[in-house]
XYZ file of C-alpha atoms in Angstrom:
640
model
C -133.175 -21.835 48.946
C -134.330 -18.555 47.365
C -137.763 -16.778 47.678
C -138.593 -17.805 43.883
C -137.777 -21.592 44.483
C -139.893 -21.537 47.620
C -142.991 -20.893 45.605
C -143.472 -24.497 45.320
C -143.779 -24.996 49.246
C -147.509 -24.847 50.226
C -147.197 -22.245 53.120
C -145.645 -19.705 50.854
C -148.051 -20.448 48.158
C -150.880 -19.896 50.686
C -149.267 -16.547 51.727
C -149.418 -15.311 48.112
C -153.111 -16.439 47.729
C -154.101 -14.765 51.030
C -152.222 -11.592 50.188
C -153.877 -11.442 46.847
C -157.467 -12.095 48.112
C -157.274 -9.843 51.170
C -158.102 -12.801 53.377
C -157.517 -13.507 57.123
C -155.773 -16.237 58.920
C -155.818 -17.518 62.435
C -154.043 -14.990 64.692
C -154.481 -11.993 62.628
C -155.914 -10.110 65.736
C -152.261 -9.670 66.920
C -151.261 -8.182 63.696
C -151.115 -4.606 62.461
C -150.393 -3.048 59.102
C -147.360 -1.140 58.561
C -147.690 1.561 55.861
C -144.890 2.300 53.773
C -143.576 4.105 50.572
C -141.584 2.731 47.979
C -139.707 5.250 45.670
C -138.316 4.030 42.289
C -137.457 5.375 38.959
C -138.303 3.278 35.832
C -135.619 2.399 33.194
C -137.199 4.666 30.596
C -136.369 7.740 32.744
C -132.804 6.633 33.633
C -131.747 5.243 30.284
C -129.959 7.889 28.545
C -130.795 6.182 25.117
C -134.648 6.396 25.882
C -134.877 9.685 27.952
C -136.027 11.861 25.074
C -138.450 11.132 22.299
C -141.372 8.445 22.542
C -140.184 7.078 25.754
C -141.504 9.679 27.623
C -145.176 9.057 26.681
C -144.704 5.623 27.748
C -143.377 6.348 31.365
C -146.791 6.673 33.057
C -148.225 3.552 31.391
C -144.972 1.712 32.712
C -145.248 3.087 36.141
C -148.784 1.810 36.339
C -147.569 -1.639 35.262
C -145.676 -1.979 38.772
C -148.809 -1.881 40.659
C -150.337 -5.304 41.569
C -148.165 -8.371 41.731
C -145.528 -7.056 39.784
C -143.154 -6.219 42.677
C -143.120 -7.956 45.995
C -141.486 -6.993 49.276
C -141.091 -9.045 52.476
C -139.799 -7.847 55.717
C -137.272 -9.380 57.749
C -137.286 -9.325 61.465
C -134.100 -7.858 63.197
C -134.896 -9.550 66.472
C -136.605 -12.786 65.988
C -134.819 -15.641 64.453
C -136.710 -18.473 62.562
C -136.083 -21.533 64.534
C -136.824 -23.517 61.376
C -133.834 -21.981 59.565
C -130.370 -22.988 59.962
C -127.993 -20.153 60.979
C -130.771 -18.140 62.870
C -132.125 -16.190 59.904
C -134.469 -13.445 61.094
C -138.201 -14.357 60.470
C -139.997 -13.216 57.522
C -143.236 -11.342 57.414
C -145.953 -11.950 54.781
C -145.590 -10.735 51.100
C -146.621 -7.373 50.166
C -147.067 -5.692 46.968
C -147.010 -2.114 45.525
C -150.435 -0.848 45.699
C -151.203 2.818 44.258
C -148.913 5.442 42.812
C -148.839 8.321 45.258
C -149.610 11.507 43.031
C -149.179 13.999 45.940
C -145.606 13.372 46.633
C -143.213 15.831 45.511
C -140.505 14.600 43.111
C -136.822 15.302 44.408
C -135.816 13.824 40.695
C -137.657 13.930 37.570
C -139.270 10.589 36.703
C -139.451 9.521 40.344
C -142.557 7.509 41.222
C -143.772 6.713 44.682
C -146.050 3.802 45.574
C -147.887 3.020 48.671
C -147.412 -0.529 50.293
C -148.847 -2.142 53.276
C -147.238 -4.757 55.399
C -148.982 -7.227 57.710
C -146.936 -7.528 60.722
C -147.294 -9.125 64.124
C -144.985 -7.104 66.426
C -145.296 -9.459 69.352
C -143.958 -12.430 67.078
C -141.603 -10.465 64.870
C -140.298 -7.698 66.679
C -138.997 -4.743 64.641
C -137.921 -5.139 60.900
C -134.433 -4.503 60.111
C -134.422 -5.641 56.230
C -136.493 -6.773 53.375
C -136.444 -8.886 50.376
C -137.697 -7.342 47.019
C -138.515 -9.414 43.863
C -139.134 -7.676 40.455
C -141.660 -9.726 38.559
C -141.747 -7.008 35.867
C -139.902 -7.652 32.607
C -137.962 -4.408 32.979
C -135.396 -3.365 35.612
C -136.059 -0.245 37.797
C -133.794 1.928 40.172
C -135.163 1.331 43.893
C -134.365 4.575 45.562
C -135.682 3.971 49.045
C -138.346 2.448 51.319
C -139.848 4.189 54.079
C -141.914 2.541 56.853
C -144.172 4.489 59.138
C -145.065 3.637 62.610
C -143.069 0.306 62.230
C -142.923 -0.576 66.009
C -144.769 0.543 69.072
C -144.915 4.142 69.808
C -145.831 6.907 67.547
C -143.307 8.142 64.799
C -141.098 5.331 64.846
C -140.014 5.482 61.020
C -137.604 3.088 59.531
C -135.889 4.210 56.514
C -134.011 1.887 53.775
C -131.843 3.807 51.522
C -131.382 1.427 48.567
C -130.258 3.226 45.461
C -129.676 0.257 43.585
C -131.028 -1.321 40.432
C -133.284 -4.224 40.750
C -133.671 -6.260 37.606
C -136.411 -8.905 36.934
C -135.993 -11.823 39.408
C -135.268 -14.326 36.597
C -131.795 -12.701 36.375
C -130.903 -13.767 39.896
C -130.166 -16.929 41.750
C -130.716 -15.181 44.908
C -132.902 -12.820 46.793
C -132.251 -9.083 46.781
C -131.852 -7.924 50.374
C -131.863 -4.359 51.688
C -130.954 -3.255 55.058
C -132.319 -0.346 57.215
C -130.244 2.826 56.984
C -128.212 1.858 60.382
C -124.481 1.241 60.702
C -123.306 -1.934 62.352
C -119.907 -3.574 62.898
C -120.241 -7.272 62.243
C -120.080 -7.738 66.096
C -122.913 -5.403 66.470
C -125.267 -6.697 63.796
C -128.318 -7.948 65.145
C -127.913 -11.719 64.915
C -130.965 -12.556 62.791
C -129.619 -10.382 60.045
C -126.119 -11.673 60.121
C -126.988 -14.596 57.621
C -128.347 -12.058 55.140
C -125.303 -9.777 55.451
C -122.964 -12.739 54.790
C -124.833 -13.771 51.932
C -125.132 -10.439 50.380
C -121.235 -10.238 50.488
C -120.839 -13.755 49.098
C -123.084 -12.683 46.223
C -121.110 -9.519 45.470
C -117.983 -11.648 45.470
C -118.953 -14.000 42.748
C -117.237 -17.267 42.054
C -114.743 -15.936 39.727
C -116.098 -17.593 36.553
C -118.063 -16.719 33.578
C -118.563 -13.644 31.559
C -120.316 -10.723 33.603
C -123.690 -9.614 32.374
C -125.198 -5.975 32.765
C -127.479 -6.981 35.559
C -124.587 -8.578 37.733
C -123.336 -7.126 40.998
C -120.143 -8.973 41.178
C -116.934 -7.071 42.257
C -114.064 -9.287 41.054
C -110.320 -8.654 40.164
C -108.463 -8.985 36.898
C -105.068 -7.770 35.598
C -104.926 -5.160 32.924
C -104.793 -7.670 30.014
C -107.482 -5.890 27.841
C -105.236 -2.898 26.629
C -103.772 -4.722 23.492
C -105.714 -6.138 20.480
C -103.356 -8.786 19.278
C -105.932 -10.035 16.687
C -105.366 -6.595 14.837
C -101.691 -7.246 14.503
C -98.334 -6.735 16.116
C -98.827 -2.895 16.277
C -101.696 -3.451 18.753
C -99.817 -5.850 21.075
C -99.356 -4.691 24.815
C -97.993 -6.451 27.786
C -100.210 -7.706 30.519
C -99.898 -5.247 33.501
C -100.211 -6.938 36.891
C -99.378 -10.103 38.344
C -95.659 -9.903 37.474
C -92.455 -8.530 38.983
C -91.620 -6.818 35.770
C -94.928 -5.015 35.278
C -96.775 -4.874 38.648
C -100.114 -2.784 38.630
C -103.289 -2.318 40.632
C -106.117 -4.683 39.787
C -109.099 -3.693 37.810
C -112.834 -5.108 37.693
C -113.100 -8.468 35.930
C -115.473 -8.596 33.136
C -114.800 -12.123 32.094
C -114.689 -11.620 28.347
C -113.077 -14.362 26.407
C -109.441 -14.415 25.374
C -108.242 -13.181 22.058
C -107.486 -15.743 19.318
C -103.948 -14.621 19.116
C -102.888 -14.556 22.677
C -104.811 -16.670 25.433
C -103.376 -14.237 28.171
C -104.913 -11.116 26.623
C -108.841 -10.491 27.056
C -110.861 -9.581 23.937
C -112.178 -6.230 23.480
C -115.371 -4.721 22.723
C -115.871 -2.742 19.501
C -115.364 0.946 20.073
C -118.915 1.842 19.140
C -120.086 -0.535 22.023
C -117.384 0.534 24.525
C -119.921 2.411 26.764
C -121.505 -1.321 27.442
C -118.230 -2.534 29.067
C -119.184 -4.234 32.337
C -119.039 -2.790 35.849
C -121.155 -3.808 38.445
C -124.658 -2.292 37.830
C -124.840 0.289 40.586
C -121.344 1.536 39.673
C -122.573 2.721 36.333
C -123.137 6.431 35.592
C -126.541 7.942 35.976
C -128.296 8.834 32.747
C -127.419 12.422 33.036
C -123.852 11.632 33.702
C -123.456 9.170 30.656
C -124.978 11.705 28.347
C -122.804 14.382 29.449
C -119.818 12.057 29.172
C -120.559 11.167 25.613
C -121.525 14.664 24.610
C -118.478 16.338 26.119
C -116.084 13.915 24.823
C -117.506 14.142 21.112
C -117.780 17.795 21.246
C -114.216 18.248 22.532
C -112.928 15.895 19.861
C -114.726 18.039 17.214
C -113.468 21.250 18.676
C -110.006 20.191 18.489
C -110.214 18.888 14.894
C -112.067 21.989 13.728
C -111.364 23.649 11.068
C -109.581 20.480 9.858
C -112.878 18.404 10.598
C -113.721 18.301 6.830
C -110.240 17.011 5.931
C -110.651 14.416 8.754
C -114.042 13.418 6.990
C -112.749 13.095 3.483
C -109.365 11.790 4.039
C -110.051 9.519 7.133
C -107.049 10.962 9.135
C -106.054 14.160 10.687
C -102.612 15.682 10.738
C -101.750 16.069 14.397
C -98.870 18.554 13.817
C -99.427 22.359 14.312
C -97.512 24.593 12.015
C -97.446 27.675 14.011
C -98.574 29.035 17.210
C -101.621 30.826 15.447
C -102.951 27.411 14.757
C -102.879 26.595 18.439
C -104.472 29.817 19.466
C -107.377 29.170 17.112
C -108.536 26.200 19.325
C -109.320 28.809 21.949
C -111.291 31.232 19.770
C -114.808 31.356 18.643
C -115.527 29.704 15.289
C -116.740 32.268 12.754
C -120.405 32.255 12.195
C -120.038 31.346 8.472
C -117.949 28.150 9.371
C -120.141 25.226 9.414
C -120.575 22.945 12.372
C -120.467 19.339 11.514
C -123.703 17.724 10.305
C -125.347 14.441 10.565
C -124.161 13.759 6.828
C -120.665 13.738 8.070
C -119.271 10.233 8.265
C -117.920 10.474 11.841
C -121.253 11.310 13.386
C -123.184 9.129 11.115
C -121.124 6.220 12.252
C -122.135 6.916 16.023
C -125.549 8.129 15.304
C -127.194 4.838 15.838
C -125.700 4.238 19.442
C -126.407 7.599 21.129
C -129.795 9.311 21.485
C -130.893 12.124 19.203
C -130.895 14.808 21.700
C -127.212 14.484 22.097
C -126.541 14.679 18.502
C -128.589 17.858 18.251
C -126.630 19.398 20.856
C -123.429 18.326 18.744
C -124.903 19.593 15.542
C -126.465 22.973 16.720
C -125.069 25.796 14.517
C -126.378 28.819 16.419
C -124.037 31.359 17.636
C -124.368 30.009 21.152
C -122.923 26.562 20.189
C -120.241 27.715 17.996
C -117.654 28.806 20.940
C -114.549 26.618 21.078
C -112.641 25.871 24.350
C -112.677 28.960 26.841
C -109.758 31.197 26.415
C -107.225 30.570 29.357
C -107.041 33.700 31.633
C -103.272 33.812 31.587
C -103.478 34.701 27.737
C -106.614 36.579 27.625
C -104.727 40.026 27.896
C -101.434 39.074 26.342
C -101.115 35.938 24.126
C -97.539 35.541 24.995
C -97.732 35.734 28.788
C -97.496 32.026 29.024
C -93.854 32.243 27.732
C -92.710 34.164 30.877
C -90.341 32.417 33.370
C -92.915 33.564 36.127
C -95.731 31.649 34.552
C -93.635 28.619 33.798
C -92.809 28.319 37.634
C -96.450 29.176 38.808
C -97.819 26.407 36.854
C -95.504 24.102 38.800
C -97.331 24.741 41.897
C -100.740 25.979 40.785
C -101.054 24.196 37.401
C -102.464 20.544 36.801
C -99.272 18.753 38.447
C -98.023 20.393 41.571
C -97.239 16.979 43.176
C -93.731 16.474 41.752
C -91.891 19.478 42.547
C -89.674 18.981 45.849
C -87.226 20.509 47.958
C -83.641 19.989 46.746
C -81.745 18.084 49.230
C -78.364 17.588 47.656
C -76.235 19.391 45.019
C -75.693 18.523 42.451
C -78.743 16.199 42.210
C -77.932 12.491 42.157
C -79.781 9.773 40.354
C -81.237 6.564 41.813
C -80.884 4.614 38.629
C -78.808 1.242 38.671
C -75.352 2.633 37.324
C -74.522 -0.904 36.180
C -77.395 -0.541 33.694
C -77.474 2.892 32.978
C -73.972 4.122 33.927
C -73.594 7.660 35.435
C -76.735 9.506 35.350
C -76.097 12.276 38.114
C -76.756 15.718 37.222
C -74.068 18.001 35.337
C -75.375 21.349 36.677
C -72.691 23.265 38.305
C -72.540 25.763 41.190
C -71.174 28.134 38.722
C -74.234 28.110 36.638
C -76.763 29.000 39.129
C -75.153 30.998 42.162
C -75.170 34.298 40.290
C -78.997 34.012 40.459
C -79.483 33.260 44.283
C -79.737 36.784 45.530
C -76.176 36.732 47.043
C -76.754 33.236 48.709
C -74.474 30.198 47.953
C -76.018 26.929 46.854
C -75.146 25.698 50.288
C -76.817 28.494 52.082
C -79.809 28.291 49.952
C -80.307 24.530 50.362
C -80.097 25.281 54.254
C -82.659 27.806 54.249
C -85.073 25.459 52.024
C -84.913 27.882 49.114
C -83.799 25.456 46.354
C -86.368 23.247 44.635
C -86.285 20.758 41.820
C -88.634 19.355 39.197
C -87.151 16.079 38.556
C -88.330 14.117 35.305
C -85.046 12.445 35.018
C -84.904 9.054 36.511
C -88.598 8.386 35.772
C -88.117 8.874 32.035
C -84.492 7.927 31.165
C -84.967 4.364 30.839
C -87.732 4.941 28.208
C -86.129 7.936 26.406
C -84.190 5.892 23.877
C -87.431 3.904 22.885
C -89.798 6.702 22.886
C -87.222 8.718 20.693
C -87.221 5.876 18.112
C -90.781 6.886 17.279
C -91.895 10.139 15.747
C -91.970 11.582 19.405
C -88.825 13.097 20.615
C -88.353 13.955 24.464
C -85.239 14.488 27.052
C -85.225 13.419 30.454
C -85.144 16.841 32.393
C -84.128 18.268 35.834
C -85.242 21.906 36.581
C -83.687 23.910 39.423
C -85.894 26.633 40.957
C -85.169 29.469 43.557
C -87.694 30.641 46.146
C -87.527 34.303 46.149
C -88.222 36.815 48.889
C -91.631 37.645 47.635
C -92.687 33.959 47.769
C -92.707 33.240 44.045
C -90.285 30.952 42.217
C -87.697 31.711 39.499
C -86.048 28.827 37.452
C -82.355 28.671 37.521
C -81.281 26.016 35.201
C -82.810 23.220 33.069
C -80.847 19.938 32.348
C -81.821 18.092 29.165
C -80.406 14.550 29.035
C -80.372 11.851 26.388
C -79.066 8.111 26.539
C -75.557 7.833 25.342
C -75.562 6.679 21.576
C -73.046 4.034 22.424
C -75.238 2.272 24.677
C -77.268 2.945 28.067
C -74.307 1.602 30.254
C -72.277 4.714 29.193
C -74.487 7.122 31.083
C -76.323 10.140 30.013
C -75.433 13.051 27.529
C -76.561 16.106 29.103
C -76.832 19.851 28.516
C -77.602 22.516 30.897
C -79.509 25.665 29.995
C -79.978 28.717 31.961
C -82.394 31.900 31.617
C -81.423 33.818 28.207
C -82.324 37.067 26.987
C -83.282 37.640 23.338
C -81.871 35.898 20.143
C -80.613 32.435 20.018
C -80.082 31.937 23.786
C -83.582 32.964 24.595
C -84.942 30.597 21.889
C -83.087 27.784 23.444
C -84.228 28.617 26.821
C -87.900 28.768 25.623
C -87.393 25.449 23.933
C -85.905 23.899 27.099
C -88.927 24.999 29.212
C -91.186 23.569 26.402
C -89.625 20.192 27.033
C -89.995 20.498 30.738
C -93.602 21.373 30.224
C -94.381 18.483 28.008
C -92.874 16.009 30.495
C -94.765 17.630 33.406
C -98.056 17.457 31.429
C -97.411 13.805 30.286
C -96.240 12.561 33.730
C -99.628 14.391 35.199
C -101.844 12.625 32.800
C -100.213 9.061 33.027
C -98.849 8.908 36.598
C -100.244 11.614 38.839
C -103.603 11.425 37.389
C -104.338 8.144 35.896
C -102.099 5.847 37.863
C -101.995 7.386 41.329
C -105.770 8.668 41.435
C -107.725 6.341 39.153
C -106.078 3.089 38.914
C -104.817 2.695 42.487
C -108.254 3.314 43.812
C -110.123 0.817 41.751
C -109.062 -2.424 43.947
C -109.999 -0.552 47.026
C -113.421 -0.113 45.628
C -113.509 -3.672 44.661
C -112.137 -4.871 48.019
C -114.628 -2.675 50.098
C -117.627 -4.013 48.287
C -116.336 -7.731 48.736
C -115.532 -7.374 52.354
C -117.408 -4.602 53.954
C -121.244 -4.681 54.000
C -123.259 -1.614 52.950
C -124.056 -1.356 56.896
C -120.428 -1.270 57.938
C -119.635 2.217 59.021
C -116.340 2.398 56.997
C -118.328 1.351 53.815
C -120.641 4.253 54.273
C -117.666 6.627 54.981
C -116.023 5.455 51.797
C -118.883 4.935 49.384
C -119.291 8.523 48.324
C -115.583 9.023 47.388
C -115.784 5.832 45.114
C -118.613 7.265 42.928
C -118.220 6.720 39.068
C -114.551 5.525 39.620
C -115.051 1.933 38.324
C -117.250 3.275 35.301
C -114.565 5.954 34.389
C -111.626 3.557 34.444
C -113.604 0.940 32.550
C -114.361 3.391 29.699
C -110.753 4.766 29.943
C -109.569 1.107 28.963
C -111.917 1.284 26.045
C -110.662 4.582 24.640
C -108.044 6.286 26.468
C -105.320 3.748 27.828
C -105.914 1.108 25.060
C -103.591 0.427 22.283
C -103.721 3.401 19.827
C -106.099 5.142 22.335
C -105.949 8.868 23.133
C -103.165 8.566 25.741
C -101.034 6.875 23.390
C -101.973 9.431 20.690
C -101.288 12.575 22.812
C -98.915 11.832 25.709
C -95.117 11.415 24.821
C -94.523 7.955 25.865
C -96.902 6.721 22.823
C -97.160 2.969 22.888
C -94.999 2.739 25.880
C -97.305 4.785 28.183
C -99.031 2.169 30.238
C -95.978 -0.031 30.305
C -93.860 2.841 31.561
C -96.598 3.481 34.412
C -96.205 0.065 35.607
C -92.701 0.296 36.073
C -93.093 3.462 37.992
C -95.795 1.771 39.985
C -92.908 -0.116 41.574
C -92.070 2.980 43.801
C -95.756 3.766 44.725
C -96.217 3.559 48.466
C -99.728 4.037 49.530
C -99.335 5.967 53.034
C -96.841 8.433 51.281
C -99.478 9.855 49.137
C -101.640 11.038 52.062
C -101.479 14.540 53.660
C -99.371 15.817 55.388
C -97.094 12.926 54.331
C -96.805 13.597 50.857
C -95.834 17.311 51.779
C -93.436 16.294 54.305
C -91.558 13.940 52.022
C -91.178 16.641 49.318
């Protein structure tokens, strides 16, 4: 029975009357008053849409509204069980309410409000409090930061701290009591027995029942397949396979939203309109804070505008953007300051006008400022600040393999020539065609065998991972090769490239094996240009694998089910939960937003990373080889 439903019980009703009137009951002489402080932040302060503008003038008024009987708190004994309650639940103290706003408290965060509260507590009968129930009878939610009790038990200075950091919605939105525990850690076997029922009920509430569409105030952590990437109702172009739950496309689970299925395919979940994508469900306490969300939107929109300029006017007038660059100078211009006389986008432009109703005016102002400070584009990479062609060197090509965005693929070469692990019955002969004669003249007098023996040969291998998809990818407007790159560790500790192998599927069929060509470092002229082009294909592969596999799959996607499982199975007072929780921050929100705009059909990943519409499908196939313990240090380094 919840606290709200108990209001019909005479004793509970009497407690409310007595607490409101300041009356005394029999046995009051054994009771004392525990003074406490409640720190919360109102919705107007933390809602990024309302943070600026008229809302600020209303914050003080709304804070005052919480005083009185708008928010109730009820302490729970950690040592005395109520004999009338099944399961030995801790005894409850009398109801208390927020009293006065503390104006002398220094704010750690702008918008914080501190309230005094007094709890009537019989220490002899109830012992020490270890948790509390809170109910919000106001019409708006608030962010409960902490509750601190002073002199909570015998002896001076016995302070009890409750670190809450949670949104509390109006009580009508919950079918259960919101319970918070003191800032202690307990294994289940160590938890004070009167608090165990509350701990178990809290985990049950967080697990949910697996039904219904989740609402913004929900706190449910549940699993679902990646069945919301496609949008089959828009046509066959937007159909994508369900990832997860099948041997063909295994995948980590995502957070369940419970949205209804599409009309075309009952196995696919319907999608939110793009403009409402930021409202995709994640458990309320997992959502970005107001500043993080504002930054996320502003940076995303500004980055898009920076890439599109100076083609922005063409984008607006024609509704499309030519994604190809005609020369290197066009690419260099992305990293250069926009001339003062080149206008920034204005709110009259269609792109920004279409979103202006969904984001706050301050974000738009930041986007639309036309002063010199706000005109710079992306910062110029250090490698080309002094020399625009420095990125072309072999030294920089190798440096980026270990100091760039994707240093987790390069590995020690353990056999020569490199061999493929692809099934020869399906893909034919896929072993490397690189020969000793092609590389031994660049090994500083060593043979291939001696270089391998002394751990000086390395490989960046993007062959087996890409080859099964090369034919399909090349049937689109995108063209790639499967690649292998051999490297030599020099005496000065730097790498130099020895050979690059570019491979395509046999035009007569996959079963006939790969058609490969090997390129080695060239000088000037045609050979030098071909070598530069071969390095470019390798860089494209490495960048795409980084975005799709190393970053998205191995960093974001694989962690989400661990976030969900932790919240479903480990109480907030479990030491492992406290250890992991800071590392989970924002993960579910970022992943949910990614499904809306990055990894979805027609999203940024498909538009910018070489696999195109096969991107997420390919990541599911590569997930088959993912082994959790191998990605920890030092296991990963030892393996490679």
